[in-house]
Amino acid sequence: MKGKFITIEGPDGAGKTTQVKKISDYLRCKNIEVLVTREPGGTALGEKLREMLLTLEGESPVPEAEALIYAASRAQLLNKVISPALKRGCIVLCDRFVDSSLAYQGWARGLGIKELININGWFLKDCWPDITLILDIDPCQSLKRLQGKKDRLEREALEFHKRVREGFLKVQNLYPDRVKTVDASLNPEEVFQKILFEIKKSGIIKM
Ligand code: TMP
């Protein structure tokens, strides 16, 4: 694996999409080849699973089914897109990855973080991110940023989103070397500068 794997995580409304764009623009300006993708999704199958997960009306998946559908999308993305790009030497920038499953399904849905590590570890093998940036923000603030029609998870109660935040902080405690939190209540440029600082500190890109 020659490339480097960066993931951006955080609760709904934390500003991940804005930051993914800023990071990819920055890297491309430095002539660094970067592949941007997202979860769930990023492959034809993954996008179908995403639609099922986020727009399904009526019967919701039980937590175990939800965890496995996210894992299915991830396995497909990893094998079809992420691993080949890393082998080519690209920087892969992924909007959400395994840590979302640990925080949302493992902690907020109560399935257990260890259980989710086991399920995902089975197919991730050594392909865990090199660095993960968690955009940390109080859900009372982040949920206000969401505009338009909310998807199935965004419609969850505030209590659920509070547990998601707790879940991410637990993940950071579990993997302090790989996972860094960034205060996402700041303005987008300040958040970006903090992310850049962490990426540079990790040695993934030269200063
Ligand atoms: P987003 O791409 O707009 O952030 O939406 C994806 C939603 O799916 C978001 O609410 C978080 C949720 N999610 C999980 O619950 N588990 C996962 O493993 C992933 C990748 C996302």
XYZ file of N, CA, C and O and ligand atoms in Angstrom:
849
model
N 0.845 -1.194 0.000
C 0.000 0.000 0.000
C 0.885 1.252 0.000
O 1.500 1.574 0.990
N 0.950 1.957 -1.160
C 1.883 3.083 -1.265
C 1.250 4.414 -0.874
O 1.913 5.322 -0.426
N -0.091 4.538 -1.153
C -0.756 5.817 -0.918
C -1.051 6.052 0.544
O -0.577 5.309 1.416
N -1.834 7.098 0.800
C -2.245 7.392 2.183
C -3.760 7.554 2.218
O -4.362 8.059 1.270
N -4.321 7.164 3.352
C -5.773 7.079 3.467
C -6.245 8.030 4.584
O -5.901 7.829 5.749
N -7.000 9.063 4.181
C -7.497 10.077 5.143
C -9.020 9.974 5.202
O -9.677 9.950 4.156
N -9.571 9.917 6.398
C -11.041 9.927 6.505
C -11.498 11.113 7.348
O -10.811 11.527 8.293
N -12.661 11.637 6.958
C -13.260 12.774 7.667
C -14.566 12.287 8.271
O -15.407 11.718 7.557
N -14.714 12.502 9.555
C -15.884 11.984 10.278
C -16.543 13.083 11.093
O -15.963 14.143 11.296
N -17.713 12.774 11.583
C -18.392 13.721 12.461
C -19.880 13.566 12.357
O -20.384 12.887 11.468
N -20.591 14.197 13.281
C -22.047 14.077 13.250
C -22.661 14.805 12.055
O -21.974 15.593 11.388
N -23.921 14.534 11.798
C -24.619 15.198 10.697
C -24.580 16.713 10.917
O -24.826 17.193 12.022
N -24.252 17.448 9.850
C -24.246 18.915 9.946
C -22.932 19.478 10.468
O -22.835 20.678 10.722
N -21.906 18.638 10.611
C -20.627 19.119 11.166
C -19.793 19.885 10.134
O -18.832 20.556 10.488
N -20.151 19.750 8.856
C -19.413 20.482 7.810
C -18.381 19.633 7.086
O -17.441 20.161 6.489
N -18.570 18.297 7.096
C -17.579 17.406 6.468
C -17.405 17.697 4.980
O -16.285 17.731 4.486
N -18.536 17.867 4.296
C -18.464 18.016 2.837
C -17.652 19.251 2.447
O -16.808 19.197 1.544
N -17.866 20.358 3.167
C -17.100 21.595 2.928
C -15.617 21.326 3.137
O -14.767 21.746 2.341
N -15.283 20.603 4.201
C -13.874 20.367 4.522
C -13.226 19.399 3.529
O -12.064 19.593 3.157
N -13.984 18.403 3.086
C -13.431 17.462 2.094
C -13.052 18.245 0.837
O -11.987 18.041 0.248
N -13.898 19.188 0.445
C -13.631 19.998 -0.755
C -12.379 20.863 -0.528
O -11.502 20.942 -1.385
N -12.289 21.478 0.640
C -11.135 22.338 0.922
C -9.833 21.526 0.917
O -8.821 21.963 0.373
N -9.874 20.342 1.532
C -8.648 19.524 1.605
C -8.248 19.066 0.200
O -7.077 19.140 -0.188
N -9.230 18.591 -0.577
C -8.890 18.079 -1.916
C -8.376 19.217 -2.796
O -7.412 19.035 -3.547
N -8.976 20.405 -2.704
C -8.490 21.558 -3.484
C -7.038 21.871 -3.105
O -6.189 22.108 -3.957
N -6.779 21.848 -1.809
C -5.432 22.159 -1.314
C -4.416 21.157 -1.868
O -3.359 21.525 -2.378
N -4.747 19.864 -1.775
C -3.802 18.828 -2.214
C -3.567 18.918 -3.718
O -2.434 18.786 -4.191
N -4.657 19.164 -4.465
C -4.513 19.251 -5.934
C -3.650 20.447 -6.330
O -2.861 20.367 -7.271
N -3.794 21.548 -5.585
C -2.943 22.730 -5.844
C -1.470 22.400 -5.648
O -0.589 23.027 -6.227
N -1.211 21.419 -4.765
C 0.188 21.013 -4.507
C 0.611 19.892 -5.460
O 1.616 19.201 -5.208
N -0.221 19.642 -6.483
C 0.040 18.572 -7.461
C 0.086 17.182 -6.837
O 0.847 16.320 -7.283
N -0.699 16.993 -5.798
C -0.783 15.667 -5.175
C -2.050 15.005 -5.720
O -3.118 15.624 -5.728
N -1.886 13.759 -6.204
C -3.048 13.060 -6.766
C -3.970 12.615 -5.625
O -3.536 11.918 -4.703
N -5.224 13.034 -5.701
C -6.156 12.708 -4.618
C -7.442 12.130 -5.177
O -7.960 12.600 -6.187
N -7.894 11.067 -4.542
C -9.167 10.464 -4.932
C -10.171 10.738 -3.808
O -9.905 10.416 -2.660
N -11.277 11.368 -4.175
C -12.286 11.707 -3.166
C -13.464 10.752 -3.305
O -13.949 10.513 -4.402
N -13.879 10.191 -2.194
C -15.046 9.316 -2.236
C -15.839 9.467 -0.940
O -15.486 10.288 -0.090
N -16.958 8.719 -0.860
C -17.787 8.902 0.328
C -18.468 7.602 0.730
O -18.588 6.674 -0.066
N -18.929 7.618 1.955
C -19.673 6.478 2.486
C -20.947 6.931 3.154
O -20.932 7.982 3.815
N -22.020 6.171 3.102
C -22.136 5.028 2.212
C -22.194 5.515 0.783
O -22.637 6.622 0.524
N -21.746 4.692 -0.147
C -21.757 5.079 -1.560
C -20.405 4.867 -2.193
O -19.634 4.010 -1.773
N -20.117 5.647 -3.246
C -18.811 5.610 -3.893
C -18.645 4.527 -4.941
O -17.653 4.520 -5.669
N -19.598 3.589 -5.005
C -19.619 2.570 -6.079
C -21.079 2.476 -6.507
O -21.973 2.972 -5.807
N -21.329 1.795 -7.643
C -22.723 1.669 -8.109
C -23.558 0.953 -7.046
O -24.653 1.401 -6.671
N -23.011 -0.141 -6.515
C -23.744 -0.881 -5.480
C -23.907 -0.019 -4.228
O -24.984 0.058 -3.631
N -22.820 0.631 -3.842
C -22.836 1.457 -2.628
C -23.868 2.576 -2.703
O -24.523 2.894 -1.709
N -24.003 3.179 -3.885
C -24.976 4.273 -4.022
C -26.406 3.736 -3.884
O -27.275 4.400 -3.326
N -26.623 2.493 -4.375
C -27.962 1.889 -4.205
C -28.229 1.622 -2.717
O -29.318 1.865 -2.204
N -27.197 1.122 -2.038
C -27.351 0.833 -0.601
C -27.567 2.134 0.168
O -28.359 2.198 1.104
N -26.869 3.202 -0.267
C -27.032 4.505 0.382
C -28.489 4.970 0.300
O -29.065 5.430 1.283
N -29.039 4.808 -0.911
C -30.421 5.249 -1.091
C -31.344 4.465 -0.163
O -32.213 5.032 0.486
N -31.091 3.151 -0.078
C -31.915 2.317 0.811
C -31.788 2.781 2.255
O -32.767 2.893 2.981
N -30.552 3.049 2.659
C -30.303 3.391 4.068
C -30.882 4.747 4.452
O -31.351 4.940 5.568
N -30.789 5.697 3.520
C -31.134 7.075 3.910
C -32.549 7.482 3.540
O -33.095 8.391 4.146
N -33.134 6.812 2.530
C -34.443 7.307 2.103
C -35.569 6.328 2.375
O -36.723 6.636 2.104
N -35.223 5.156 2.889
C -36.244 4.140 3.102
C -37.376 4.670 3.980
O -37.140 5.161 5.078
N -38.590 4.576 3.482
C -39.752 4.979 4.278
C -40.411 3.695 4.771
O -40.274 2.648 4.162
N -41.159 3.776 5.835
C -41.872 2.591 6.320
C -40.974 1.746 7.179
O -40.481 2.202 8.207
N -40.688 0.493 6.712
C -39.918 -0.434 7.547
C -38.448 -0.033 7.610
O -37.748 -0.067 6.601
N -37.964 0.337 8.805
C -36.551 0.673 8.972
C -35.763 -0.594 9.227
O -36.282 -1.526 9.838
N -34.467 -0.638 8.802
C -33.671 -1.815 9.149
C -33.457 -1.887 10.660
O -33.324 -0.842 11.307
N -33.428 -3.090 11.211
C -33.062 -3.230 12.620
C -31.571 -2.858 12.730
O -30.853 -2.896 11.722
N -31.077 -2.462 13.925
C -29.687 -2.008 14.037
C -28.671 -2.975 13.435
O -27.726 -2.555 12.764
N -28.891 -4.288 13.634
C -27.923 -5.266 13.099
C -27.913 -5.218 11.577
O -26.852 -5.260 10.943
N -29.119 -5.125 10.978
C -29.204 -5.069 9.517
C -28.561 -3.773 9.022
O -27.805 -3.764 8.033
N -28.828 -2.681 9.743
C -28.256 -1.378 9.355
C -26.719 -1.472 9.350
O -26.056 -1.062 8.388
N -26.164 -2.059 10.418
C -24.690 -2.175 10.523
C -24.128 -2.987 9.365
O -23.077 -2.647 8.797
N -24.835 -4.044 8.985
C -24.323 -4.924 7.925
C -24.460 -4.273 6.546
O -23.610 -4.490 5.676
N -25.507 -3.468 6.356
C -25.647 -2.797 5.045
C -24.537 -1.747 4.881
O -23.922 -1.638 3.824
N -24.256 -0.991 5.960
C -23.128 -0.036 5.874
C -21.830 -0.799 5.606
O -20.986 -0.350 4.817
N -21.682 -1.945 6.261
C -20.443 -2.723 6.066
C -20.356 -3.237 4.629
O -19.265 -3.266 4.039
N -21.487 -3.617 4.051
C -21.485 -4.119 2.663
C -21.034 -3.016 1.708
O -20.200 -3.240 0.822
N -21.567 -1.816 1.918
C -21.173 -0.688 1.075
C -19.671 -0.431 1.211
O -18.963 -0.183 0.236
N -19.183 -0.555 2.437
C -17.759 -0.298 2.725
C -16.858 -1.354 2.076
O -15.820 -1.012 1.502
N -17.257 -2.608 2.171
C -16.432 -3.683 1.589
C -16.306 -3.478 0.079
O -15.220 -3.660 -0.504
N -17.421 -3.091 -0.552
C -17.416 -2.873 -1.995
C -16.497 -1.692 -2.347
O -15.671 -1.769 -3.250
N -16.648 -0.598 -1.597
C -15.844 0.610 -1.852
C -14.353 0.319 -1.642
O -13.502 0.742 -2.433
N -14.070 -0.406 -0.576
C -12.668 -0.698 -0.262
C -12.004 -1.486 -1.391
O -10.915 -1.135 -1.861
N -12.701 -2.536 -1.827
C -12.094 -3.421 -2.823
C -12.074 -2.851 -4.225
O -11.142 -3.097 -4.985
N -13.135 -2.107 -4.571
C -13.250 -1.603 -5.947
C -12.553 -0.259 -6.146
O -12.138 0.067 -7.244
N -12.490 0.560 -5.116
C -12.013 1.940 -5.308
C -10.803 2.278 -4.425
O -9.765 2.700 -4.936
N -10.941 2.077 -3.112
C -9.916 2.586 -2.190
C -8.594 1.820 -2.331
O -7.545 2.430 -2.552
N -8.646 0.497 -2.230
C -7.389 -0.274 -2.299
C -6.654 -0.053 -3.617
O -5.439 0.197 -3.606
N -7.360 -0.115 -4.788
C -6.630 0.141 -6.042
C -5.987 1.529 -6.066
O -4.853 1.681 -6.535
N -6.694 2.546 -5.547
C -6.125 3.906 -5.564
C -4.905 3.988 -4.649
O -3.901 4.625 -4.993
N -4.966 3.337 -3.504
C -3.815 3.350 -2.586
C -2.621 2.636 -3.231
O -1.480 3.079 -3.112
N -2.925 1.551 -3.947
C -1.830 0.814 -4.622
C -1.176 1.681 -5.692
O 0.015 1.570 -5.939
N -1.994 2.561 -6.332
C -1.432 3.465 -7.356
C -0.635 4.606 -6.721
O 0.005 5.381 -7.406
N -0.739 4.771 -5.404
C 0.012 5.817 -4.713
C -0.770 7.088 -4.453
O -0.197 8.108 -4.056
N -2.096 7.051 -4.672
C -2.937 8.245 -4.449
C -3.127 8.516 -2.961
O -3.028 7.604 -2.138
N -3.502 9.755 -2.682
C -4.081 10.040 -1.361
C -5.582 9.826 -1.524
O -6.212 10.374 -2.433
N -6.157 8.980 -0.693
C -7.607 8.745 -0.733
C -8.236 9.531 0.410
O -7.808 9.425 1.563
N -9.238 10.338 0.041
C -9.931 11.181 1.018
C -11.378 10.718 1.045
O -12.089 10.815 0.047
N -11.794 10.165 2.172
C -13.134 9.570 2.230
C -14.008 10.294 3.254
O -13.632 10.462 4.409
N -15.175 10.731 2.780
C -16.179 11.395 3.617
C -16.944 10.298 4.354
O -17.807 9.655 3.775
N -16.573 10.045 5.580
C -17.019 8.964 6.457
C -16.382 7.635 6.060
O -16.145 7.354 4.903
N -16.168 6.789 7.078
C -15.676 5.421 6.857
C -16.022 4.614 8.100
O -17.048 4.863 8.736
N -15.167 3.693 8.473
C -15.512 2.730 9.522
C -15.892 3.385 10.857
O -16.748 2.901 11.586
N -15.268 4.538 11.186
C -15.539 5.136 12.497
C -16.984 5.615 12.626
O -17.503 5.702 13.744
N -17.638 5.903 11.494
C -19.072 6.233 11.570
C -19.849 5.018 12.066
O -20.785 5.155 12.850
N -19.468 3.837 11.593
C -20.173 2.631 12.065
C -19.937 2.406 13.558
O -20.841 1.993 14.284
N -18.708 2.686 14.003
C -18.412 2.492 15.431
C -19.251 3.460 16.269
O -19.808 3.089 17.303
N -19.364 4.733 15.800
C -20.087 5.749 16.574
C -21.613 5.597 16.450
O -22.324 5.624 17.457
N -22.099 5.417 15.218
C -23.561 5.383 15.010
C -24.163 4.028 15.414
O -25.113 3.974 16.182
N -23.611 2.935 14.818
C -24.220 1.634 15.108
C -23.649 1.045 16.411
O -24.391 0.502 17.230
N -22.326 1.180 16.588
C -21.698 0.593 17.769
C -22.146 1.263 19.048
O -22.544 0.595 20.006
N -22.105 2.607 19.065
C -22.427 3.306 20.310
C -23.872 3.827 20.321
O -24.662 3.446 21.195
N -24.236 4.667 19.346
C -25.563 5.304 19.417
C -26.698 4.282 19.315
O -27.707 4.402 19.999
N -26.536 3.256 18.470
C -27.582 2.216 18.372
C -27.404 1.126 19.424
O -28.232 0.219 19.538
N -26.254 1.138 20.108
C -26.045 0.222 21.230
C -25.578 -1.180 20.846
O -25.675 -2.104 21.654
N -25.044 -1.353 19.630
C -24.602 -2.705 19.238
C -23.246 -3.072 19.839
O -22.885 -4.250 19.864
N -22.513 -2.060 20.276
C -21.188 -2.315 20.869
C -20.068 -1.952 19.904
O -20.061 -2.419 18.760
N -19.155 -1.096 20.380
C -18.052 -0.652 19.509
C -17.158 -1.846 19.140
O -16.768 -2.017 17.989
N -16.906 -2.717 20.133
C -16.038 -3.890 19.872
C -16.639 -4.783 18.796
O -15.932 -5.282 17.924
N -17.963 -4.962 18.871
C -18.638 -5.820 17.889
C -18.483 -5.244 16.485
O -18.234 -5.957 15.522
N -18.613 -3.914 16.406
C -18.495 -3.278 15.087
C -17.050 -3.333 14.584
O -16.809 -3.468 13.384
N -16.089 -3.257 15.510
C -14.676 -3.394 15.099
C -14.470 -4.800 14.527
O -13.811 -4.984 13.503
N -15.088 -5.797 15.182
C -14.912 -7.177 14.695
C -15.525 -7.380 13.315
O -14.897 -7.950 12.434
N -16.763 -6.886 13.147
C -17.443 -7.063 11.849
C -16.625 -6.394 10.736
O -16.379 -6.971 9.683
N -16.213 -5.167 10.980
C -15.501 -4.407 9.944
C -14.058 -4.877 9.780
O -13.529 -4.907 8.678
N -13.439 -5.254 10.908
C -12.053 -5.714 10.874
C -11.896 -6.949 9.993
O -10.858 -7.163 9.366
N -12.981 -7.748 9.933
C -12.975 -8.983 9.132
C -12.586 -8.693 7.672
O -11.807 -9.410 7.071
N -13.103 -7.606 7.095
C -12.761 -7.343 5.688
C -11.798 -6.166 5.499
O -11.151 -6.057 4.467
N -11.665 -5.307 6.528
C -10.712 -4.186 6.379
C -9.271 -4.679 6.448
O -8.373 -4.095 5.844
N -9.069 -5.717 7.214
C -7.720 -6.264 7.448
C -6.776 -5.126 7.867
O -7.047 -4.478 8.862
N -5.712 -4.846 7.072
C -4.810 -3.762 7.517
C -5.153 -2.437 6.838
O -4.379 -1.483 6.906
N -6.319 -2.369 6.200
C -6.657 -1.161 5.448
C -7.505 -0.185 6.278
O -8.592 0.223 5.850
N -7.016 0.142 7.459
C -7.648 1.175 8.283
C -7.049 2.516 7.854
O -5.945 2.561 7.303
N -7.766 3.632 8.089
C -7.218 4.927 7.668
C -5.868 5.225 8.324
O -5.587 4.767 9.430
N -5.043 6.018 7.624
C -3.784 6.484 8.229
C -4.073 7.591 9.215
O -3.397 7.720 10.236
N -5.037 8.440 8.858
C -5.459 9.483 9.809
C -6.964 9.730 9.632
O -7.481 9.696 8.511
N -7.621 9.972 10.762
C -9.058 10.257 10.768
C -9.277 11.556 11.519
O -8.793 11.705 12.651
N -9.954 12.489 10.870
C -10.277 13.768 11.508
C -11.755 13.761 11.872
O -12.600 13.629 10.982
N -12.027 13.885 13.157
C -13.426 13.956 13.588
C -13.786 15.417 13.794
O -13.143 16.119 14.592
N -14.798 15.885 13.064
C -15.273 17.262 13.258
C -16.234 17.232 14.434
O -17.354 16.723 14.325
N -15.777 17.742 15.549
C -16.558 17.631 16.783
C -17.394 18.881 17.027
O -16.856 19.997 16.985
N -18.677 18.665 17.271
C -19.579 19.808 17.483
C -20.798 19.343 18.277
O -21.231 18.189 18.157
N -21.328 20.260 19.087
C -22.549 19.977 19.841
C -23.702 19.798 18.845
O -23.918 20.660 17.993
N -24.430 18.663 18.942
C -25.506 18.429 17.965
C -26.568 19.526 17.957
O -27.200 19.763 16.924
N -26.752 20.218 19.089
C -27.743 21.321 19.098
C -27.343 22.356 18.048
O -28.189 22.971 17.408
N -26.036 22.541 17.885
C -25.533 23.517 16.916
C -25.502 22.929 15.495
O -25.947 23.565 14.543
N -25.008 21.685 15.363
C -24.834 21.112 14.015
C -26.175 20.843 13.337
O -26.313 21.046 12.135
N -27.170 20.417 14.108
C -28.454 20.071 13.482
C -29.137 21.307 12.903
O -29.883 21.215 11.943
N -28.828 22.476 13.489
C -29.407 23.727 12.979
C -28.884 24.030 11.572
O -29.509 24.745 10.815
N -27.694 23.484 11.262
C -27.085 23.777 9.948
C -27.734 22.976 8.823
O -27.532 23.272 7.660
N -28.445 21.901 9.177
C -29.019 21.053 8.125
C -30.195 21.759 7.476
O -31.081 22.251 8.157
N -30.134 21.794 6.151
C -31.209 22.488 5.432
C -31.969 21.502 4.558
O -31.456 20.460 4.203
N -33.180 21.847 4.211
C -33.966 21.026 3.292
C -34.507 19.788 3.983
O -34.532 19.692 5.216
N -34.877 18.776 3.145
C -35.493 17.554 3.668
C -34.438 16.718 4.391
O -33.348 16.496 3.866
N -34.760 16.268 5.604
C -33.773 15.487 6.359
C -33.884 14.014 5.985
O -34.986 13.516 5.745
N -32.706 13.302 5.966
C -32.762 11.873 5.662
C -33.135 11.091 6.925
O -33.327 11.665 8.002
N -33.204 9.741 6.775
C -33.715 8.894 7.863
C -32.908 9.066 9.148
O -33.474 9.120 10.238
N -31.571 9.181 9.028
C -30.773 9.303 10.249
C -30.813 10.720 10.814
O -30.826 10.911 12.024
N -30.843 11.687 9.916
C -30.900 13.081 10.392
C -32.198 13.344 11.163
O -32.260 14.232 12.002
N -33.248 12.566 10.859
C -34.535 12.761 11.539
C -34.556 12.155 12.945
O -35.520 12.317 13.681
N -33.516 11.427 13.308
C -33.446 10.840 14.656
C -33.501 11.948 15.719
O -33.102 13.082 15.456
N -33.916 11.574 16.942
C -34.051 12.550 18.034
C -32.685 13.101 18.456
O -31.641 12.476 18.211
N -32.735 14.260 19.102
C -31.507 14.914 19.595
C -30.686 13.954 20.462
O -29.454 13.930 20.389
N -31.374 13.140 21.287
C -30.680 12.194 22.174
C -29.773 11.255 21.373
O -28.654 10.941 21.779
N -30.279 10.805 20.228
C -29.492 9.915 19.357
C -28.237 10.645 18.881
O -27.128 10.112 18.940
N -28.404 11.892 18.443
C -27.247 12.648 17.927
C -26.239 12.937 19.048
O -25.037 12.998 18.794
N -26.741 13.088 20.272
C -25.806 13.278 21.403
C -24.985 12.010 21.614
O -23.789 12.061 21.896
N -25.644 10.850 21.458
C -24.909 9.587 21.623
C -23.899 9.404 20.484
O -22.818 8.850 20.690
N -24.252 9.859 19.289
C -23.300 9.767 18.162
C -22.030 10.531 18.522
O -20.909 10.034 18.348
N -22.225 11.751 19.053
C -21.050 12.561 19.414
C -20.204 11.829 20.467
O -18.979 11.753 20.343
N -20.888 11.286 21.485
C -20.194 10.520 22.525
C -19.427 9.361 21.897
O -18.287 9.070 22.264
N -20.086 8.694 20.936
C -19.468 7.548 20.249
C -18.174 7.946 19.563
O -17.157 7.261 19.680
N -18.210 9.072 18.869
C -16.994 9.528 18.179
C -15.886 9.813 19.198
O -14.713 9.516 18.946
N -16.253 10.404 20.334
C -15.220 10.724 21.332
C -14.630 9.441 21.927
O -13.442 9.361 22.228
N -15.476 8.411 22.041
C -14.967 7.115 22.527
C -14.000 6.511 21.511
O -12.977 5.927 21.870
N -14.345 6.653 20.231
C -13.465 6.128 19.178
C -12.113 6.839 19.241
O -11.051 6.216 19.112
N -12.151 8.147 19.478
C -10.890 8.907 19.562
C -10.034 8.406 20.729
O -8.816 8.269 20.608
N -10.709 8.087 21.856
C -9.971 7.566 23.013
C -9.370 6.203 22.737
O -8.316 5.852 23.271
N -10.061 5.446 21.905
C -9.621 4.091 21.583
C -8.420 4.099 20.634
O -7.568 3.220 20.680
N -8.400 5.078 19.734
C -7.340 5.150 18.713
C -6.692 6.540 18.719
O -6.780 7.272 17.729
N -6.031 6.934 19.834
C -5.541 8.317 19.919
C -4.475 8.674 18.883
O -4.338 9.845 18.537
N -3.741 7.692 18.375
C -2.696 8.020 17.401
C -3.291 8.293 16.021
O -2.853 9.179 15.309
N -4.285 7.503 15.679
C -4.873 7.635 14.339
C -5.956 8.712 14.276
O -6.084 9.406 13.268
N -6.739 8.849 15.337
C -7.946 9.682 15.275
C -7.726 11.004 16.012
O -7.329 11.013 17.183
N -7.987 12.117 15.318
C -7.819 13.451 15.920
C -9.157 14.185 15.861
O -9.859 14.077 14.846
N -9.486 14.917 16.920
C -10.725 15.706 16.869
C -10.382 17.162 16.579
O -9.348 17.679 17.012
N -11.283 17.787 15.840
C -11.122 19.197 15.482
C -12.425 19.903 15.872
O -13.511 19.370 15.627
N -12.305 21.072 16.475
C -13.483 21.825 16.900
C -14.214 22.365 15.655
O -13.733 23.286 14.993
N -15.390 21.792 15.386
C -16.119 22.155 14.162
C -17.120 23.290 14.385
O -17.886 23.619 13.494
N -17.061 23.890 15.593
C -17.962 25.032 15.822
C -17.327 26.324 15.292
O -17.965 27.351 15.194
N -16.032 26.229 14.941
C -15.330 27.410 14.415
C -15.772 27.674 12.975
O -16.493 26.867 12.379
N -15.282 28.772 12.381
C -15.689 29.007 10.991
C -14.921 28.056 10.059
O -13.866 27.535 10.422
N -15.451 27.792 8.844
C -14.881 26.754 7.978
C -13.383 26.914 7.704
O -12.651 25.924 7.657
N -12.891 28.146 7.567
C -11.470 28.346 7.277
C -10.619 27.962 8.493
O -9.563 27.325 8.346
N -11.097 28.314 9.682
C -10.354 27.945 10.911
C -10.329 26.424 11.079
O -9.308 25.847 11.457
N -11.470 25.791 10.799
C -11.537 24.328 10.898
C -10.539 23.714 9.916
O -9.772 22.809 10.268
N -10.523 24.251 8.697
C -9.609 23.730 7.668
C -8.152 23.849 8.123
O -7.355 22.922 7.963
N -7.783 25.002 8.698
C -6.390 25.193 9.139
C -6.019 24.169 10.213
O -4.904 23.657 10.241
N -6.964 23.842 11.076
C -6.686 22.852 12.132
C -6.521 21.460 11.524
O -5.661 20.675 11.937
N -7.349 21.163 10.530
C -7.247 19.865 9.857
C -5.882 19.751 9.169
O -5.179 18.743 9.289
N -5.520 20.815 8.471
C -4.250 20.827 7.748
C -3.075 20.620 8.709
O -2.131 19.877 8.423
N -3.161 21.267 9.851
C -2.122 21.130 10.866
C -1.970 19.656 11.264
O -0.859 19.127 11.323
N -3.105 18.991 11.498
C -3.059 17.578 11.920
C -2.517 16.688 10.795
O -1.742 15.773 11.050
N -2.935 16.971 9.568
C -2.476 16.144 8.446
C -0.964 16.303 8.272
O -0.222 15.330 8.094
N -0.499 17.547 8.377
C 0.949 17.788 8.223
C 1.713 17.144 9.367
O 2.761 16.535 9.165
N 1.160 17.278 10.586
C 1.829 16.702 11.753
C 1.975 15.184 11.624
O 2.947 14.598 12.090
N 0.989 14.570 10.976
C 1.019 13.105 10.843
C 2.082 12.650 9.838
O 2.355 11.456 9.731
N 2.627 13.614 9.068
C 3.674 13.261 8.097
C 3.124 12.783 6.758
O 3.895 12.407 5.882
N 1.810 12.796 6.606
C 1.197 12.324 5.355
C 1.584 13.231 4.197
O 1.844 12.779 3.095
N 1.604 14.533 4.449
C 2.148 15.446 3.434
C 3.267 16.262 4.060
O 3.262 16.503 5.268
N 4.188 16.676 3.207
C 5.349 17.419 3.708
C 4.905 18.826 4.107
O 3.969 19.378 3.549
N 5.622 19.406 5.065
C 5.280 20.757 5.568
C 5.437 21.797 4.461
O 6.240 21.701 3.598
P -23.881 11.731 5.036
O -23.118 11.103 3.944
O -24.767 12.821 4.567
O -23.057 12.110 6.189
O -24.978 10.658 5.527
C -24.678 9.404 5.875
C -25.524 9.024 7.067
O -25.285 7.662 7.364
C -25.205 9.813 8.325
O -26.383 10.084 9.049
C -24.359 8.860 9.126
C -24.849 7.510 8.703
N -23.841 6.439 8.772
C -23.974 5.438 9.714
O -24.914 5.448 10.504
N -23.039 4.448 9.735
C -22.001 4.384 8.849
O -21.184 3.467 8.913
C -21.884 5.449 7.871
C -20.745 5.433 6.893
C -22.815 6.458 7.874
